[in-house]
Amino acid sequence: MTRREGLVQRRDALRLLTGLGILAWPGGRLAAEADDPLPSLKEKYASDFAIGVSLGGNVPADYSPEELALIRGQFAVLTPENCMKMEHVARREGRFDFGQADAFVDFAGKNGFAICGHVLVWARDEHSPKWFFAQGDKPASRDLLLERLRTHIQTLAGRYEGKIASWDVVNEALDDAKEGYLRPSRWLEVAGPEFIAKAFEYAREAAPRALLIYNDYNNEQPAKRAKMLRLLRALLDKHVPVDAVGLQGHFQSGQVPFKALDETLVAIKGLGLKAVISELDIAMVPRDRWFADNGAHRKELSKSDPYKDGCPPERLERQAREYAELFRLFRRHARVIERVTFWNLHDGRSWLNTFPWKHTEYPLLFDRACRPKTAFREVMKAT
Ligand code: GLA
């Protein structure tokens, strides 16, 4: 008998005895119910979209039994947080490091998870190894850069062909600056805007059956959304094999962009593409000031840790309402949304504990002890 079957049997026996009036329980609650397995997010939303989570570090070696139980119970799709990024697998030319990525894919396969590969090209210089852009002492030519990109994508996506259901092919290629279109980078400078189309073409060759995704942040905001739609239309006009758009969804409590999301999902559907919510979290500590006024507030902010002793319950309740509202919205767009992935497993594992400065964060559905938060319960109730 499994642990779950044992619990169910014990609970049923207790229910029978209390029902017959043989046993009474204070407050009318059955003690065994406290041990009941959590209801499952992935089951609740199974007919709408898949529910995923990103996992960092060594998987499964770095995860506790409680964490592994949570992963298995709640999520259907896994995204590797870092181990498939260029800066991880391709630090040096001609030498690939697949140790962590292989372990990740193996774990997912043995445990019945689908995988979203992340990411083939991250269009930011700080995340692209320098050797890609150099030829001896000189800058690499366009042809050489594209050749290297092709080799990278064929090697990485080819290695896991048939095992990875979707790929974030290009990440964050749009510029945040008001007047800009594509983010200035060496990719753009050396290869021109075609590096994006080429990445999708190489990905299609290497992973013919995978869902190919363009992924970005704030791309639901009207100004950036307009740039994104321009990019997607240009790619589709040229028959570039892009299948879906990733809306990262790194939101802040008090500023969740419901209306912008709604409009963006309509626009994505209008293009005939799918959407994924690829990196969802709702931060409790606002971070806008960090990026404002040319970084003038950073010194002061880097010392601030407002919730180090705990997050006020009313804040967590607001977050719970925001999560529930989001899931209601996602559900209304279930025909276009393929998947909703949380960025990290629980509050203690969130990247936001160190971004953009070190502080204590509470952005997810589970607390540091893997216990469900109010937000989890509200998402489970959302209709
Ligand atoms: C971006 C990237 C992710 C990850 C997060 C922070 O959103 O797409 O790979 O680095 O930032 O963890």
Tab-separated table of C-alpha atoms and ligand atoms in Angstrom:
chain	number	residue	atom	x	y	z
A	1	MET	CA	0.000	0.000	0.000
A	2	THR	CA	1.329	3.453	-0.856
A	3	ARG	CA	1.503	6.206	1.769
A	4	ARG	CA	-1.363	7.974	0.066
A	5	GLU	CA	-3.548	4.847	0.023
A	6	GLY	CA	-2.708	4.318	3.691
A	7	LEU	CA	-3.779	7.843	4.562
A	8	VAL	CA	-6.974	7.564	2.594
A	9	GLN	CA	-7.833	4.265	4.279
A	10	ARG	CA	-7.120	5.709	7.719
A	11	ARG	CA	-9.184	8.778	6.944
A	12	ASP	CA	-12.108	6.725	5.657
A	13	ALA	CA	-12.032	4.545	8.771
A	14	LEU	CA	-12.066	7.646	10.987
A	15	ARG	CA	-14.912	9.123	8.958
A	16	LEU	CA	-16.907	5.936	9.390
A	17	LEU	CA	-16.343	5.890	13.156
A	18	THR	CA	-17.225	9.566	13.576
A	19	GLY	CA	-20.194	9.154	11.243
A	20	LEU	CA	-21.466	6.355	13.431
A	21	GLY	CA	-20.968	8.562	16.470
A	22	ILE	CA	-18.355	6.160	17.902
A	23	LEU	CA	-15.608	8.790	17.831
A	24	ALA	CA	-15.943	12.536	18.290
A	25	TRP	CA	-13.337	15.102	17.216
A	26	PRO	CA	-12.956	18.528	18.742
A	27	GLY	CA	-13.970	21.200	16.232
A	28	GLY	CA	-15.401	18.525	13.963
A	29	ARG	CA	-12.140	18.202	12.006
A	30	LEU	CA	-10.526	14.848	11.389
A	31	ALA	CA	-6.953	14.668	12.630
A	32	ALA	CA	-5.915	12.552	9.663
A	33	GLU	CA	-7.013	15.274	7.262
A	34	ALA	CA	-4.076	17.409	8.315
A	35	ASP	CA	-1.870	14.827	6.602
A	36	ASP	CA	-3.902	14.693	3.411
A	37	PRO	CA	-1.862	15.261	0.290
A	38	LEU	CA	-2.183	18.744	-1.166
A	39	PRO	CA	-4.656	19.178	-3.979
A	40	SER	CA	-2.768	19.539	-7.219
A	41	LEU	CA	-2.423	22.676	-9.295
A	42	LYS	CA	-1.559	20.751	-12.435
A	43	GLU	CA	-4.658	18.615	-12.036
A	44	LYS	CA	-6.913	21.569	-11.361
A	45	TYR	CA	-5.836	23.317	-14.568
A	46	ALA	CA	-5.213	20.205	-16.671
A	47	SER	CA	-7.965	20.939	-19.154
A	48	ASP	CA	-6.852	24.590	-19.551
A	49	PHE	CA	-3.055	24.597	-19.805
A	50	ALA	CA	0.001	22.839	-18.430
A	51	ILE	CA	1.522	24.040	-15.156
A	52	GLY	CA	5.303	24.265	-14.976
A	53	VAL	CA	8.149	25.327	-12.727
A	54	SER	CA	11.768	26.296	-13.272
A	55	LEU	CA	14.443	24.516	-11.277
A	56	GLY	CA	17.968	25.779	-10.690
A	57	GLY	CA	21.126	24.002	-9.562
A	58	ASN	CA	21.656	20.266	-9.817
A	59	VAL	CA	18.419	18.428	-10.392
A	60	PRO	CA	17.507	16.318	-8.468
A	61	ALA	CA	20.627	16.249	-6.258
A	62	ASP	CA	20.147	19.733	-4.746
A	63	TYR	CA	16.489	19.160	-3.828
A	64	SER	CA	15.100	17.846	-0.528
A	65	PRO	CA	12.492	15.060	-0.354
A	66	GLU	CA	9.831	17.694	0.504
A	67	GLU	CA	10.802	19.760	-2.503
A	68	LEU	CA	10.789	16.746	-4.807
A	69	ALA	CA	7.341	15.760	-3.532
A	70	LEU	CA	6.098	19.281	-4.252
A	71	ILE	CA	7.561	19.214	-7.773
A	72	ARG	CA	5.974	15.842	-8.498
A	73	GLY	CA	2.605	16.730	-7.018
A	74	GLN	CA	2.102	20.190	-8.461
A	75	PHE	CA	3.877	20.541	-11.804
A	76	ALA	CA	3.852	18.852	-15.201
A	77	VAL	CA	6.574	20.756	-17.085
A	78	LEU	CA	10.097	21.629	-15.963
A	79	THR	CA	12.274	24.485	-17.240
A	80	PRO	CA	15.980	24.441	-16.377
A	81	GLU	CA	16.719	27.827	-14.812
A	82	ASN	CA	20.331	28.088	-15.964
A	83	CYS	CA	21.994	24.844	-17.013
A	84	MET	CA	21.125	25.044	-20.728
A	85	LYS	CA	22.090	28.680	-21.171
A	86	MET	CA	24.958	29.490	-23.533
A	87	GLU	CA	27.000	30.900	-20.675
A	88	HIS	CA	26.699	27.537	-18.945
A	89	VAL	CA	26.995	24.912	-21.697
A	90	ALA	CA	29.268	26.777	-24.108
A	91	ARG	CA	31.748	28.704	-22.028
A	92	ARG	CA	34.580	27.850	-24.446
A	93	GLU	CA	34.649	27.236	-28.162
A	94	GLY	CA	34.302	23.618	-29.154
A	95	ARG	CA	33.797	22.429	-25.561
A	96	PHE	CA	30.280	21.755	-24.403
A	97	ASP	CA	29.411	21.095	-20.786
A	98	PHE	CA	26.252	19.025	-20.624
A	99	GLY	CA	26.669	17.553	-17.126
A	100	GLN	CA	23.829	19.391	-15.387
A	101	ALA	CA	21.629	19.506	-18.472
A	102	ASP	CA	21.891	15.732	-18.986
A	103	ALA	CA	20.981	15.083	-15.339
A	104	PHE	CA	18.015	17.443	-15.675
A	105	VAL	CA	16.697	15.760	-18.821
A	106	ASP	CA	17.218	12.343	-17.288
A	107	PHE	CA	15.287	13.295	-14.126
A	108	ALA	CA	12.440	14.773	-16.161
A	109	GLY	CA	12.229	11.719	-18.421
A	110	LYS	CA	12.246	9.196	-15.569
A	111	ASN	CA	9.558	11.127	-13.684
A	112	GLY	CA	7.207	11.818	-16.552
A	113	PHE	CA	7.726	15.582	-16.843
A	114	ALA	CA	7.720	17.486	-20.114
A	115	ILE	CA	10.595	19.955	-20.565
A	116	CYS	CA	10.803	23.505	-21.839
A	117	GLY	CA	14.404	24.063	-23.002
A	118	HIS	CA	15.765	27.446	-21.946
A	119	VAL	CA	17.373	29.130	-23.871
A	120	LEU	CA	19.093	28.921	-27.268
A	121	VAL	CA	20.037	32.611	-27.702
A	122	TRP	CA	19.765	35.228	-24.968
A	123	ALA	CA	20.205	38.441	-26.896
A	124	ARG	CA	22.175	40.311	-24.235
A	125	ASP	CA	25.927	40.677	-24.319
A	126	GLU	CA	26.387	39.904	-20.630
A	127	HIS	CA	24.829	36.476	-21.211
A	128	SER	CA	26.619	35.597	-24.459
A	129	PRO	CA	30.133	34.135	-24.182
A	130	LYS	CA	32.695	36.512	-25.695
A	131	TRP	CA	34.328	33.890	-27.903
A	132	PHE	CA	31.261	33.807	-30.160
A	133	PHE	CA	32.126	37.318	-31.370
A	134	ALA	CA	35.899	37.009	-31.769
A	135	GLN	CA	38.081	35.620	-34.547
A	136	GLY	CA	41.600	35.649	-33.153
A	137	ASP	CA	42.231	39.281	-32.230
A	138	LYS	CA	39.573	40.520	-34.606
A	139	PRO	CA	35.800	40.617	-34.368
A	140	ALA	CA	34.104	37.578	-35.875
A	141	SER	CA	32.524	37.989	-39.299
A	142	ARG	CA	28.789	37.704	-39.784
A	143	ASP	CA	29.185	34.316	-41.464
A	144	LEU	CA	31.329	32.951	-38.671
A	145	LEU	CA	28.938	34.180	-35.991
A	146	LEU	CA	25.939	32.584	-37.725
A	147	GLU	CA	27.910	29.382	-38.260
A	148	ARG	CA	28.692	29.263	-34.542
A	149	LEU	CA	25.064	29.934	-33.710
A	150	ARG	CA	24.008	27.066	-35.950
A	151	THR	CA	26.523	24.694	-34.393
A	152	HIS	CA	25.389	25.725	-30.926
A	153	ILE	CA	21.714	25.184	-31.643
A	154	GLN	CA	22.222	21.956	-33.538
A	155	THR	CA	24.405	20.530	-30.803
A	156	LEU	CA	22.189	21.537	-27.885
A	157	ALA	CA	18.698	21.130	-29.339
A	158	GLY	CA	19.882	18.116	-31.363
A	159	ARG	CA	21.195	16.359	-28.256
A	160	TYR	CA	17.743	16.376	-26.664
A	161	GLU	CA	15.666	15.995	-29.820
A	162	GLY	CA	12.394	14.255	-28.967
A	163	LYS	CA	12.950	14.831	-25.248
A	164	ILE	CA	12.299	18.576	-25.114
A	165	ALA	CA	8.755	19.591	-26.035
A	166	SER	CA	9.338	23.329	-26.384
A	167	TRP	CA	12.299	25.667	-26.676
A	168	ASP	CA	12.760	29.285	-25.715
A	169	VAL	CA	14.651	30.027	-28.907
A	170	VAL	CA	15.365	33.753	-28.546
A	171	ASN	CA	15.178	35.587	-25.231
A	172	GLU	CA	14.861	39.345	-24.664
A	173	ALA	CA	15.740	40.708	-28.117
A	174	LEU	CA	13.489	43.786	-27.801
A	175	ASP	CA	14.829	47.120	-26.629
A	176	ASP	CA	13.414	48.773	-23.504
A	177	ALA	CA	14.438	52.261	-24.658
A	178	LYS	CA	11.473	54.269	-25.869
A	179	GLU	CA	12.835	55.006	-29.346
A	180	GLY	CA	14.574	51.637	-29.805
A	181	TYR	CA	13.250	48.524	-31.553
A	182	LEU	CA	15.720	45.674	-31.094
A	183	ARG	CA	18.058	45.665	-28.093
A	184	PRO	CA	21.561	46.831	-29.021
A	185	SER	CA	23.881	43.800	-28.754
A	186	ARG	CA	26.765	42.200	-30.556
A	187	TRP	CA	24.323	39.777	-32.088
A	188	LEU	CA	22.523	42.670	-33.716
A	189	GLU	CA	25.694	44.540	-34.556
A	190	VAL	CA	27.487	41.647	-36.251
A	191	ALA	CA	24.680	39.528	-37.713
A	192	GLY	CA	21.923	42.128	-38.122
A	193	PRO	CA	18.296	41.489	-37.121
A	194	GLU	CA	18.389	38.193	-39.066
A	195	PHE	CA	20.093	36.479	-36.143
A	196	ILE	CA	16.587	36.064	-34.738
A	197	ALA	CA	15.141	34.425	-37.851
A	198	LYS	CA	18.261	32.263	-38.218
A	199	ALA	CA	17.982	31.044	-34.626
A	200	PHE	CA	14.417	29.854	-35.281
A	201	GLU	CA	15.400	28.190	-38.547
A	202	TYR	CA	18.302	26.344	-36.930
A	203	ALA	CA	16.054	25.347	-34.044
A	204	ARG	CA	13.444	23.928	-36.423
A	205	GLU	CA	16.137	21.865	-38.185
A	206	ALA	CA	17.425	20.498	-34.884
A	207	ALA	CA	14.075	20.007	-33.128
A	208	PRO	CA	11.440	19.559	-35.831
A	209	ARG	CA	8.613	18.733	-33.406
A	210	ALA	CA	9.288	21.249	-30.632
A	211	LEU	CA	7.147	24.318	-29.952
A	212	LEU	CA	9.469	27.232	-30.768
A	213	ILE	CA	9.064	30.294	-28.551
A	214	TYR	CA	10.077	33.948	-28.649
A	215	ASN	CA	10.431	34.952	-24.945
A	216	ASP	CA	10.634	38.400	-23.332
A	217	TYR	CA	9.697	40.483	-20.267
A	218	ASN	CA	7.302	43.438	-20.054
A	219	ASN	CA	6.188	42.481	-23.554
A	220	GLU	CA	2.561	42.813	-22.455
A	221	GLN	CA	3.157	46.553	-21.835
A	222	PRO	CA	1.728	48.572	-24.747
A	223	ALA	CA	4.992	50.141	-26.000
A	224	LYS	CA	7.030	46.930	-25.892
A	225	ARG	CA	4.066	44.903	-27.103
A	226	ALA	CA	3.946	47.040	-30.263
A	227	LYS	CA	7.621	46.236	-30.929
A	228	MET	CA	6.985	42.576	-30.266
A	229	LEU	CA	4.044	42.443	-32.672
A	230	ARG	CA	6.180	44.170	-35.292
A	231	LEU	CA	8.913	41.580	-34.819
A	232	LEU	CA	6.503	38.645	-34.899
A	233	ARG	CA	4.737	39.923	-38.012
A	234	ALA	CA	8.078	40.364	-39.760
A	235	LEU	CA	9.068	36.792	-38.837
A	236	LEU	CA	5.735	35.318	-39.880
A	237	ASP	CA	5.792	37.233	-43.209
A	238	LYS	CA	9.098	35.504	-43.955
A	239	HIS	CA	7.713	32.111	-42.880
A	240	VAL	CA	10.154	31.901	-39.997
A	241	PRO	CA	9.107	28.941	-37.811
A	242	VAL	CA	8.019	30.761	-34.655
A	243	ASP	CA	5.140	29.004	-32.880
A	244	ALA	CA	4.585	30.837	-29.621
A	245	VAL	CA	5.293	33.891	-27.499
A	246	GLY	CA	6.612	33.715	-23.964
A	247	LEU	CA	5.350	36.393	-21.589
A	248	GLN	CA	7.781	36.057	-18.706
A	249	GLY	CA	5.391	37.472	-16.122
A	250	HIS	CA	7.815	38.823	-13.517
A	251	PHE	CA	5.175	40.997	-11.867
A	252	GLN	CA	5.136	43.187	-8.763
A	253	SER	CA	2.341	43.145	-6.220
A	254	GLY	CA	0.157	46.224	-6.602
A	255	GLN	CA	1.062	46.562	-10.287
A	256	VAL	CA	-0.032	43.355	-11.982
A	257	PRO	CA	-0.892	44.439	-15.562
A	258	PHE	CA	-4.208	42.608	-16.001
A	259	LYS	CA	-5.541	44.801	-18.797
A	260	ALA	CA	-2.295	44.805	-20.771
A	261	LEU	CA	-2.078	41.025	-20.455
A	262	ASP	CA	-5.624	40.609	-21.641
A	263	GLU	CA	-4.996	42.763	-24.725
A	264	THR	CA	-1.695	41.048	-25.467
A	265	LEU	CA	-3.209	37.573	-25.341
A	266	VAL	CA	-5.890	38.713	-27.792
A	267	ALA	CA	-3.188	40.100	-30.109
A	268	ILE	CA	-1.135	36.890	-29.945
A	269	LYS	CA	-4.189	34.856	-30.824
A	270	GLY	CA	-4.818	37.242	-33.713
A	271	LEU	CA	-1.425	36.344	-35.154
A	272	GLY	CA	-2.302	32.663	-34.966
A	273	LEU	CA	0.411	32.017	-32.371
A	274	LYS	CA	0.286	30.317	-28.984
A	275	ALA	CA	1.266	31.991	-25.703
A	276	VAL	CA	3.091	30.733	-22.655
A	277	ILE	CA	3.393	32.491	-19.333
A	278	SER	CA	6.993	31.474	-19.016
A	279	GLU	CA	8.472	32.846	-15.760
A	280	LEU	CA	5.651	33.805	-13.410
A	281	ASP	CA	6.178	35.403	-10.006
A	282	ILE	CA	4.688	38.328	-8.054
A	283	ALA	CA	7.361	40.207	-6.088
A	284	MET	CA	6.431	41.761	-2.747
A	285	VAL	CA	9.295	44.264	-2.633
A	286	PRO	CA	8.967	46.848	-5.432
A	287	ARG	CA	12.069	47.127	-7.596
A	288	ASP	CA	11.241	50.056	-9.940
A	289	ARG	CA	13.330	52.537	-7.961
A	290	TRP	CA	16.408	50.404	-8.488
A	291	PHE	CA	16.203	51.034	-12.219
A	292	ALA	CA	15.016	54.666	-12.013
A	293	ASP	CA	17.086	57.872	-12.128
A	294	ASN	CA	20.214	56.222	-13.546
A	295	GLY	CA	20.654	53.991	-10.550
A	296	ALA	CA	20.727	56.911	-8.068
A	297	HIS	CA	18.843	54.947	-5.357
A	298	ARG	CA	20.863	51.768	-5.477
A	299	LYS	CA	23.125	52.481	-2.535
A	300	GLU	CA	20.162	53.097	-0.270
A	301	LEU	CA	18.122	50.186	-1.639
A	302	SER	CA	20.906	47.657	-1.380
A	303	LYS	CA	20.598	47.940	2.412
A	304	SER	CA	16.840	47.586	2.471
A	305	ASP	CA	15.190	44.317	3.437
A	306	PRO	CA	11.696	45.340	4.589
A	307	TYR	CA	10.288	41.843	5.083
A	308	LYS	CA	13.290	40.063	6.518
A	309	ASP	CA	11.292	39.003	9.579
A	310	GLY	CA	8.210	38.039	7.592
A	311	CYS	CA	5.801	39.480	5.081
A	312	PRO	CA	2.698	41.163	6.601
A	313	PRO	CA	-0.368	38.918	6.197
A	314	GLU	CA	-2.406	41.649	4.471
A	315	ARG	CA	0.322	41.895	1.811
A	316	LEU	CA	0.213	38.153	1.245
A	317	GLU	CA	-3.561	38.325	1.015
A	318	ARG	CA	-3.311	40.989	-1.648
A	319	GLN	CA	-0.830	38.789	-3.518
A	320	ALA	CA	-3.260	35.877	-3.226
A	321	ARG	CA	-6.057	37.953	-4.763
A	322	GLU	CA	-3.729	38.996	-7.571
A	323	TYR	CA	-2.748	35.398	-8.303
A	324	ALA	CA	-6.399	34.329	-8.322
A	325	GLU	CA	-7.308	37.168	-10.683
A	326	LEU	CA	-4.410	36.208	-12.955
A	327	PHE	CA	-5.505	32.594	-13.146
A	328	ARG	CA	-9.069	33.642	-13.913
A	329	LEU	CA	-7.658	35.744	-16.744
A	330	PHE	CA	-5.440	32.905	-17.976
A	331	ARG	CA	-8.419	30.608	-17.951
A	332	ARG	CA	-10.416	32.977	-20.133
A	333	HIS	CA	-7.533	32.734	-22.615
A	334	ALA	CA	-7.005	29.013	-22.213
A	335	ARG	CA	-7.346	28.423	-25.940
A	336	VAL	CA	-4.244	30.465	-26.644
A	337	ILE	CA	-2.210	29.705	-23.492
A	338	GLU	CA	-0.253	26.459	-23.663
A	339	ARG	CA	1.444	26.613	-20.293
A	340	VAL	CA	1.892	28.670	-17.145
A	341	THR	CA	5.332	28.232	-15.561
A	342	PHE	CA	6.353	29.594	-12.167
A	343	TRP	CA	9.889	30.918	-11.937
A	344	ASN	CA	11.239	28.750	-9.121
A	345	LEU	CA	9.675	26.302	-6.708
A	346	HIS	CA	9.049	28.236	-3.484
A	347	ASP	CA	9.838	31.584	-1.870
A	348	GLY	CA	13.183	30.437	-0.518
A	349	ARG	CA	14.363	29.406	-3.974
A	350	SER	CA	13.249	32.507	-5.851
A	351	TRP	CA	15.858	34.398	-7.884
A	352	LEU	CA	14.260	37.581	-6.489
A	353	ASN	CA	15.944	36.995	-3.112
A	354	THR	CA	19.096	38.291	-4.807
A	355	PHE	CA	17.691	40.401	-7.662
A	356	PRO	CA	18.197	43.251	-8.136
A	357	TRP	CA	19.707	43.363	-4.640
A	358	LYS	CA	19.831	40.879	-1.773
A	359	HIS	CA	16.583	40.935	0.207
A	360	THR	CA	13.920	38.546	1.486
A	361	GLU	CA	11.221	37.823	-1.094
A	362	TYR	CA	7.861	36.026	-1.087
A	363	PRO	CA	6.834	35.846	-4.765
A	364	LEU	CA	5.538	32.275	-5.186
A	365	LEU	CA	2.710	29.977	-4.101
A	366	PHE	CA	4.736	27.995	-1.552
A	367	ASP	CA	6.682	29.239	1.467
A	368	ARG	CA	10.238	28.388	2.436
A	369	ALA	CA	9.101	25.161	4.110
A	370	CYS	CA	7.205	24.079	0.961
A	371	ARG	CA	3.879	24.854	2.644
A	372	PRO	CA	1.079	26.272	0.501
A	373	LYS	CA	0.504	29.999	0.993
A	374	THR	CA	-2.809	31.827	0.843
A	375	ALA	CA	-1.996	32.457	-2.814
A	376	PHE	CA	-1.988	28.704	-3.502
A	377	ARG	CA	-5.383	28.264	-1.875
A	378	GLU	CA	-6.845	31.199	-3.828
A	379	VAL	CA	-5.472	29.881	-7.130
A	380	MET	CA	-6.991	26.500	-6.320
A	381	LYS	CA	-10.358	28.186	-5.723
A	382	ALA	CA	-10.258	30.497	-8.739
A	383	THR	CA	-12.956	29.773	-11.302
B	1	GLA	C1	15.211	36.173	-17.196
B	1	GLA	C2	15.667	34.945	-17.944
B	1	GLA	C3	15.720	33.758	-17.054
B	1	GLA	C4	16.278	34.052	-15.696
B	1	GLA	C5	15.511	35.150	-15.085
B	1	GLA	C6	16.005	35.359	-13.690
B	1	GLA	O1	13.873	36.301	-17.090
B	1	GLA	O2	14.899	34.623	-19.051
B	1	GLA	O3	16.528	32.791	-17.635
B	1	GLA	O4	17.622	34.367	-15.769
B	1	GLA	O5	15.705	36.284	-15.886
B	1	GLA	O6	16.224	34.151	-12.989
